[in-house]
Amino acid sequence: MLIFLRWSLPNHEYYALQHADSSNFYITEKNRNEIKNGTILRLTKSPAQNAQQLHERIQSSSMDAKLEALKDLASLSRDVTFAQEFINLDGISLLTQMVESGTERYQKLQKIMKPCFGDMLSFTLTAFVELMDHGIVSWDTFSVAFIKKIASFVNKSAIDISILQRSLAILESMVLNSHDLYQKVAQEITIGQLIPHLQGSDQEIQTYTIAVINALFLKAPDDRRQEMANILAQKQLRSIILTHVIRAQRAINNEMAHQLYVLQVLTFNLLEDRMMTKMDPQDQAQRDIIFELRRIAFDAESEPNNSSGSMEKRKSMYTRDYKKLGFINHVNPAMDFTQTPPGMLALDNMLYFAKHHQDAYIRIVLENSSREDKHECPFGRSSIELTKMLCEILKVGELPSETCNDFHPMFFTHDRSFEEFFCICIQLLNKTWKEMRATSEDFNKVMQVVKEQVMRALTTKPSSLDQFKSKLQNLSYTEILKIRQSERMNQEDFQSRPILELKEKIQPEILELIKQQRLNRLVEGTCFRKLNARRRQDKFWYCRLSPNHKVLHYGDLEESPQGEVPHDSLQDKLPVADIKAVVTGKDCPHMKEKGALKQNKEVLELAFSILYDSNCQLNFIAPDKHEYCIWTDGLNALLGKDMMSDLTRNDLDTLLSMEIKLRLLDLENIQIPDAPPPIPKEPSNYDFVYDCN
């Protein structure tokens, strides 16, 4: 206010200060402490004045004036202060009315003013998206006419890219934020109408399209999800994504990777129903599947007549065959499938393997039925446990994470990817069983080895199921033993008393070394992402520790840095001496805010905050668990506290082990006693003492 008085400006409430950069954000009492040194500000109209004038200008009868006003509105709507003022004028309703009626009103002008019309609609939708992103207005307030209009833009074969992008973003938000709107959007948009947008070359449009499909999938009622999955299969969504997205001649960005991961999770979650369904031993249709497994394995087409004389022989033959098939309950194998998970999903996998990989199935069953009882690999029991393990690896039944990008290209190469995944792994299990020369007592050990083989192969992100199979070929049991031996040597823990005493002696040196490494990493700095409701609009900021370890420098970035960030670009400072505490997880102020995103488990595990002064904090969300450990350790070290992260424990174990091995090199092949040798008795005389004089 003093500024306005000094400049002799009347009605100071009509004016405000605003950032002069491209953000155009207003300065308010809430954010004025965030102004960086050297920031250029400009004196401009207040948010209320600007909102009032733009509200009037966008209703102008002049097309040029309207276009210019909508362009300004799209830019200013990113600022929450302006957005609140514009929304208070019922601005959202005005924009929706313009979208609903504007196309008809200007349809005659469209042919002669097509570029102008497209820009006008694009700016209108952009402003709408930006205003709704602030979470001030509920999504439940929109009419069917508005939804139909937005859907019509998506359904058009030829439309401006920016209009299509905004329309897809609006539909996704509608579906995710309102159950009622999901029903209405689902009536207006079909998968068939979305598919063509995936076949284009614009990755942003492809990303938004998959996001809409994921939203419809996620919010669909349980009884509609399988139906929707069938439609996706009919429309060949998987092969289109594989051809035009995954195998396109360009890199997949983080948001696209996230949407592919979400689609992968939602697809596998369709298996949850069968996974949690117990087999009914009295259900003849389900029992027939077990009969079919037996028939395929032993070719028992010509069965004895169903007469009373042959009934005992028939039962005896069935029991013998079920034992060969590896079921735990030889008399009634249906009882093996009453445990959930994996329930009926295991039986489905076994039948798929028997029908689609018949030779491999018969070979496995006959191989094991000809072995000694103690060395046979039980196919039935193995299939049940393997299905359960694969469901755990792929987290079947869990909701997708908000931050994960971990999709596997190979699962997009086959319509029955989970079943094929099982078929590869059951053959691997049988191979590993033979390599280990396992007996029934070793069953759990074999399963642990198979899990390790599968997990290690998956981390290489094979591009196809054949490539996955090749990776497994190179991960034989012998190779796993070598890997384990190598890891064990690196992490070996000596427990004898002299070694423990040596550890105690050198541990402070190692901890000091780790502390210096953490502080050096803080000096290098890290780029952090600001999470908001819409992941595509990622904003970044950078933080680093000064070389003298006395000040934290931080500041916003336009994009993720490719190289070193100059010191002078980080204008904000926080003296280390002012830090009161470092809190993590749910204790962080930004994790206590409302919203589903903030409650995500993975985000909680990466969140930490620096508390300083009174009610001031610097909030972080680490890019990954490694950076989280580096920063929490480094900050605790600066405050003189212990470094308690998992990374510190692992580093300490590794470095201690290496240091001890180096110091014990001269004692190789010499057994170190558990107790110190006894002190000998004093000699009878000291004549042997050498006199230095």
mmCIF file of N, CA and C in Angstrom, residues 320-388:
data_model
loop_
_atom_site.group_PDB
_atom_site.id
_atom_site.type_symbol
_atom_site.label_atom_id
_atom_site.label_comp_id
_atom_site.label_asym_id
_atom_site.label_seq_id
_atom_site.Cartn_x
_atom_site.Cartn_y
_atom_site.Cartn_z
ATOM 1 N N ARG A 320 -4.364 -92.871 -9.529
ATOM 2 C CA ARG A 320 -2.979 -93.024 -9.970
ATOM 3 C C ARG A 320 -2.575 -91.886 -10.919
ATOM 4 N N ASP A 321 -3.477 -91.557 -11.845
ATOM 5 C CA ASP A 321 -3.181 -90.498 -12.821
ATOM 6 C C ASP A 321 -3.103 -89.123 -12.161
ATOM 7 N N TYR A 322 -3.973 -88.880 -11.201
ATOM 8 C CA TYR A 322 -3.944 -87.580 -10.511
ATOM 9 C C TYR A 322 -2.657 -87.435 -9.705
ATOM 10 N N LYS A 323 -2.158 -88.564 -9.200
ATOM 11 C CA LYS A 323 -0.874 -88.528 -8.489
ATOM 12 C C LYS A 323 0.246 -88.179 -9.465
ATOM 13 N N LYS A 324 0.193 -88.752 -10.676
ATOM 14 C CA LYS A 324 1.197 -88.447 -11.696
ATOM 15 C C LYS A 324 1.117 -86.984 -12.138
ATOM 16 N N LEU A 325 -0.096 -86.432 -12.126
ATOM 17 C CA LEU A 325 -0.272 -85.027 -12.506
ATOM 18 C C LEU A 325 0.220 -84.064 -11.425
ATOM 19 N N GLY A 326 0.548 -84.596 -10.260
ATOM 20 C CA GLY A 326 1.169 -83.773 -9.230
ATOM 21 C C GLY A 326 0.201 -83.061 -8.316
ATOM 22 N N PHE A 327 -1.037 -83.571 -8.213
ATOM 23 C CA PHE A 327 -1.986 -82.969 -7.278
ATOM 24 C C PHE A 327 -1.694 -83.463 -5.866
ATOM 25 N N ILE A 328 -1.981 -82.614 -4.893
ATOM 26 C CA ILE A 328 -1.778 -83.004 -3.493
ATOM 27 C C ILE A 328 -2.852 -83.994 -3.072
ATOM 28 N N ASN A 329 -4.094 -83.701 -3.428
ATOM 29 C CA ASN A 329 -5.213 -84.584 -3.110
ATOM 30 C C ASN A 329 -5.445 -85.504 -4.311
ATOM 31 N N HIS A 330 -4.976 -86.739 -4.217
ATOM 32 C CA HIS A 330 -5.071 -87.650 -5.364
ATOM 33 C C HIS A 330 -6.497 -88.119 -5.603
ATOM 34 N N VAL A 331 -7.265 -88.222 -4.545
ATOM 35 C CA VAL A 331 -8.630 -88.744 -4.670
ATOM 36 C C VAL A 331 -9.560 -87.684 -5.250
ATOM 37 N N ASN A 332 -9.453 -86.462 -4.746
ATOM 38 C CA ASN A 332 -10.317 -85.371 -5.221
ATOM 39 C C ASN A 332 -9.461 -84.121 -5.459
ATOM 40 N N PRO A 333 -8.846 -84.002 -6.660
ATOM 41 C CA PRO A 333 -7.945 -82.860 -6.937
ATOM 42 C C PRO A 333 -8.627 -81.500 -6.843
ATOM 43 N N ALA A 334 -9.957 -81.467 -6.913
ATOM 44 C CA ALA A 334 -10.672 -80.189 -6.827
ATOM 45 C C ALA A 334 -10.359 -79.471 -5.526
ATOM 46 N N MET A 335 -10.027 -80.232 -4.484
ATOM 47 C CA MET A 335 -9.724 -79.631 -3.187
ATOM 48 C C MET A 335 -8.438 -78.808 -3.232
ATOM 49 N N ASP A 336 -7.563 -79.080 -4.201
ATOM 50 C CA ASP A 336 -6.314 -78.316 -4.318
ATOM 51 C C ASP A 336 -6.552 -76.866 -4.716
ATOM 52 N N PHE A 337 -7.727 -76.593 -5.288
ATOM 53 C CA PHE A 337 -8.002 -75.257 -5.823
ATOM 54 C C PHE A 337 -8.978 -74.459 -4.945
ATOM 55 N N THR A 338 -9.059 -74.852 -3.675
ATOM 56 C CA THR A 338 -9.958 -74.136 -2.760
ATOM 57 C C THR A 338 -9.234 -73.019 -2.005
ATOM 58 N N GLN A 339 -7.923 -72.923 -2.193
ATOM 59 C CA GLN A 339 -7.163 -71.854 -1.531
ATOM 60 C C GLN A 339 -7.120 -70.624 -2.434
ATOM 61 N N THR A 340 -7.380 -69.442 -1.846
ATOM 62 C CA THR A 340 -7.282 -68.188 -2.616
ATOM 63 C C THR A 340 -6.325 -67.235 -1.918
ATOM 64 N N PRO A 341 -5.494 -66.495 -2.685
ATOM 65 C CA PRO A 341 -5.171 -66.809 -4.078
ATOM 66 C C PRO A 341 -4.377 -68.105 -4.167
ATOM 67 N N PRO A 342 -4.308 -68.769 -5.332
ATOM 68 C CA PRO A 342 -4.678 -68.337 -6.680
ATOM 69 C C PRO A 342 -6.034 -68.831 -7.168
ATOM 70 N N GLY A 343 -6.720 -69.677 -6.364
ATOM 71 C CA GLY A 343 -8.056 -70.103 -6.739
ATOM 72 C C GLY A 343 -8.130 -70.752 -8.113
ATOM 73 N N MET A 344 -9.188 -70.392 -8.843
ATOM 74 C CA MET A 344 -9.444 -70.996 -10.156
ATOM 75 C C MET A 344 -8.468 -70.510 -11.232
ATOM 76 N N LEU A 345 -7.757 -69.424 -10.959
ATOM 77 C CA LEU A 345 -6.811 -68.907 -11.949
ATOM 78 C C LEU A 345 -5.720 -69.936 -12.242
ATOM 79 N N ALA A 346 -5.312 -70.681 -11.221
ATOM 80 C CA ALA A 346 -4.289 -71.707 -11.423
ATOM 81 C C ALA A 346 -4.790 -72.789 -12.369
ATOM 82 N N LEU A 347 -6.039 -73.211 -12.188
ATOM 83 C CA LEU A 347 -6.607 -74.237 -13.066
ATOM 84 C C LEU A 347 -6.756 -73.711 -14.492
ATOM 85 N N ASP A 348 -7.141 -72.453 -14.631
ATOM 86 C CA ASP A 348 -7.237 -71.834 -15.965
ATOM 87 C C ASP A 348 -5.877 -71.872 -16.665
ATOM 88 N N ASN A 349 -4.819 -71.548 -15.928
ATOM 89 C CA ASN A 349 -3.470 -71.552 -16.504
ATOM 90 C C ASN A 349 -3.043 -72.948 -16.931
ATOM 91 N N MET A 350 -3.356 -73.927 -16.097
ATOM 92 C CA MET A 350 -2.985 -75.308 -16.408
ATOM 93 C C MET A 350 -3.683 -75.784 -17.680
ATOM 94 N N LEU A 351 -4.967 -75.467 -17.808
ATOM 95 C CA LEU A 351 -5.714 -75.882 -18.998
ATOM 96 C C LEU A 351 -5.180 -75.175 -20.240
ATOM 97 N N TYR A 352 -4.841 -73.890 -20.107
ATOM 98 C CA TYR A 352 -4.289 -73.142 -21.247
ATOM 99 C C TYR A 352 -2.973 -73.774 -21.693
ATOM 100 N N PHE A 353 -2.132 -74.116 -20.740
ATOM 101 C CA PHE A 353 -0.841 -74.747 -21.051
ATOM 102 C C PHE A 353 -1.049 -76.089 -21.741
ATOM 103 N N ALA A 354 -2.000 -76.865 -21.211
ATOM 104 C CA ALA A 354 -2.251 -78.196 -21.774
ATOM 105 C C ALA A 354 -2.791 -78.121 -23.198
ATOM 106 N N LYS A 355 -3.582 -77.111 -23.496
ATOM 107 C CA LYS A 355 -4.202 -77.005 -24.821
ATOM 108 C C LYS A 355 -3.317 -76.293 -25.841
ATOM 109 N N HIS A 356 -2.619 -75.234 -25.411
ATOM 110 C CA HIS A 356 -1.864 -74.417 -26.359
ATOM 111 C C HIS A 356 -0.390 -74.791 -26.443
ATOM 112 N N HIS A 357 0.099 -75.526 -25.467
ATOM 113 C CA HIS A 357 1.487 -76.015 -25.498
ATOM 114 C C HIS A 357 1.458 -77.501 -25.123
ATOM 115 N N GLN A 358 0.702 -78.239 -25.905
ATOM 116 C CA GLN A 358 0.386 -79.625 -25.548
ATOM 117 C C GLN A 358 1.628 -80.501 -25.450
ATOM 118 N N ASP A 359 2.536 -80.361 -26.397
ATOM 119 C CA ASP A 359 3.746 -81.205 -26.377
ATOM 120 C C ASP A 359 4.556 -80.975 -25.107
ATOM 121 N N ALA A 360 4.746 -79.690 -24.756
ATOM 122 C CA ALA A 360 5.514 -79.368 -23.548
ATOM 123 C C ALA A 360 4.798 -79.892 -22.305
ATOM 124 N N TYR A 361 3.478 -79.770 -22.299
ATOM 125 C CA TYR A 361 2.674 -80.241 -21.161
ATOM 126 C C TYR A 361 2.823 -81.749 -20.981
ATOM 127 N N ILE A 362 2.644 -82.481 -22.067
ATOM 128 C CA ILE A 362 2.723 -83.944 -21.987
ATOM 129 C C ILE A 362 4.131 -84.372 -21.583
ATOM 130 N N ARG A 363 5.150 -83.704 -22.144
ATOM 131 C CA ARG A 363 6.534 -84.060 -21.817
ATOM 132 C C ARG A 363 6.814 -83.873 -20.325
ATOM 133 N N ILE A 364 6.357 -82.747 -19.774
ATOM 134 C CA ILE A 364 6.601 -82.483 -18.348
ATOM 135 C C ILE A 364 5.912 -83.521 -17.473
ATOM 136 N N VAL A 365 4.650 -83.812 -17.787
ATOM 137 C CA VAL A 365 3.898 -84.764 -16.961
ATOM 138 C C VAL A 365 4.513 -86.157 -17.046
ATOM 139 N N LEU A 366 4.826 -86.623 -18.268
ATOM 140 C CA LEU A 366 5.357 -87.978 -18.433
ATOM 141 C C LEU A 366 6.771 -88.094 -17.873
ATOM 142 N N GLU A 367 7.574 -87.035 -18.028
ATOM 143 C CA GLU A 367 8.929 -87.040 -17.461
ATOM 144 C C GLU A 367 8.887 -87.265 -15.961
ATOM 145 N N ASN A 368 8.012 -86.524 -15.310
ATOM 146 C CA ASN A 368 7.955 -86.591 -13.844
ATOM 147 C C ASN A 368 7.270 -87.850 -13.347
ATOM 148 N N SER A 369 6.343 -88.382 -14.138
ATOM 149 C CA SER A 369 5.668 -89.612 -13.693
ATOM 150 C C SER A 369 6.597 -90.819 -13.805
ATOM 151 N N SER A 370 7.683 -90.696 -14.582
ATOM 152 C CA SER A 370 8.616 -91.810 -14.743
ATOM 153 C C SER A 370 9.788 -91.717 -13.762
ATOM 154 N N ARG A 371 9.868 -90.604 -13.016
ATOM 155 C CA ARG A 371 10.939 -90.469 -12.027
ATOM 156 C C ARG A 371 10.556 -91.165 -10.730
ATOM 157 N N GLU A 372 11.575 -91.292 -9.871
ATOM 158 C CA GLU A 372 11.272 -91.804 -8.534
ATOM 159 C C GLU A 372 10.369 -90.812 -7.813
ATOM 160 N N ASP A 373 9.577 -91.331 -6.897
ATOM 161 C CA ASP A 373 8.605 -90.489 -6.187
ATOM 162 C C ASP A 373 9.258 -89.253 -5.574
ATOM 163 N N LYS A 374 10.417 -89.427 -4.964
ATOM 164 C CA LYS A 374 11.004 -88.296 -4.235
ATOM 165 C C LYS A 374 11.604 -87.239 -5.166
ATOM 166 N N HIS A 375 11.867 -87.597 -6.444
ATOM 167 C CA HIS A 375 12.483 -86.648 -7.368
ATOM 168 C C HIS A 375 11.513 -86.070 -8.389
ATOM 169 N N GLU A 376 10.260 -86.477 -8.356
ATOM 170 C CA GLU A 376 9.309 -85.954 -9.343
ATOM 171 C C GLU A 376 8.927 -84.516 -9.004
ATOM 172 N N CYS A 377 8.787 -83.702 -10.048
ATOM 173 C CA CYS A 377 8.336 -82.313 -9.877
ATOM 174 C C CYS A 377 6.824 -82.299 -10.033
ATOM 175 N N PRO A 378 6.067 -82.092 -8.951
ATOM 176 C CA PRO A 378 4.591 -82.199 -9.017
ATOM 177 C C PRO A 378 3.984 -81.069 -9.844
ATOM 178 N N PHE A 379 3.496 -81.397 -11.031
ATOM 179 C CA PHE A 379 2.984 -80.374 -11.949
ATOM 180 C C PHE A 379 1.815 -79.592 -11.333
ATOM 181 N N GLY A 380 0.873 -80.288 -10.720
ATOM 182 C CA GLY A 380 -0.301 -79.620 -10.151
ATOM 183 C C GLY A 380 0.065 -78.654 -9.048
ATOM 184 N N ARG A 381 0.815 -79.143 -8.077
ATOM 185 C CA ARG A 381 1.220 -78.290 -6.949
ATOM 186 C C ARG A 381 2.088 -77.128 -7.442
ATOM 187 N N SER A 382 3.004 -77.419 -8.380
ATOM 188 C CA SER A 382 3.887 -76.376 -8.917
ATOM 189 C C SER A 382 3.088 -75.287 -9.622
ATOM 190 N N SER A 383 2.089 -75.692 -10.392
ATOM 191 C CA SER A 383 1.282 -74.721 -11.139
ATOM 192 C C SER A 383 0.520 -73.802 -10.204
ATOM 193 N N ILE A 384 -0.008 -74.377 -9.126
ATOM 194 C CA ILE A 384 -0.775 -73.576 -8.162
ATOM 195 C C ILE A 384 0.136 -72.555 -7.481
ATOM 196 N N GLU A 385 1.281 -73.017 -6.991
ATOM 197 C CA GLU A 385 2.204 -72.106 -6.303
ATOM 198 C C GLU A 385 2.812 -71.087 -7.258
ATOM 199 N N LEU A 386 3.081 -71.509 -8.491
ATOM 200 C CA LEU A 386 3.653 -70.595 -9.483
ATOM 201 C C LEU A 386 2.659 -69.494 -9.839
ATOM 202 N N THR A 387 1.405 -69.850 -10.036
ATOM 203 C CA THR A 387 0.375 -68.844 -10.340
ATOM 204 C C THR A 387 0.279 -67.822 -9.219
ATOM 205 N N LYS A 388 0.304 -68.310 -7.986
ATOM 206 C CA LYS A 388 0.260 -67.408 -6.833
ATOM 207 C C LYS A 388 1.468 -66.477 -6.833
#
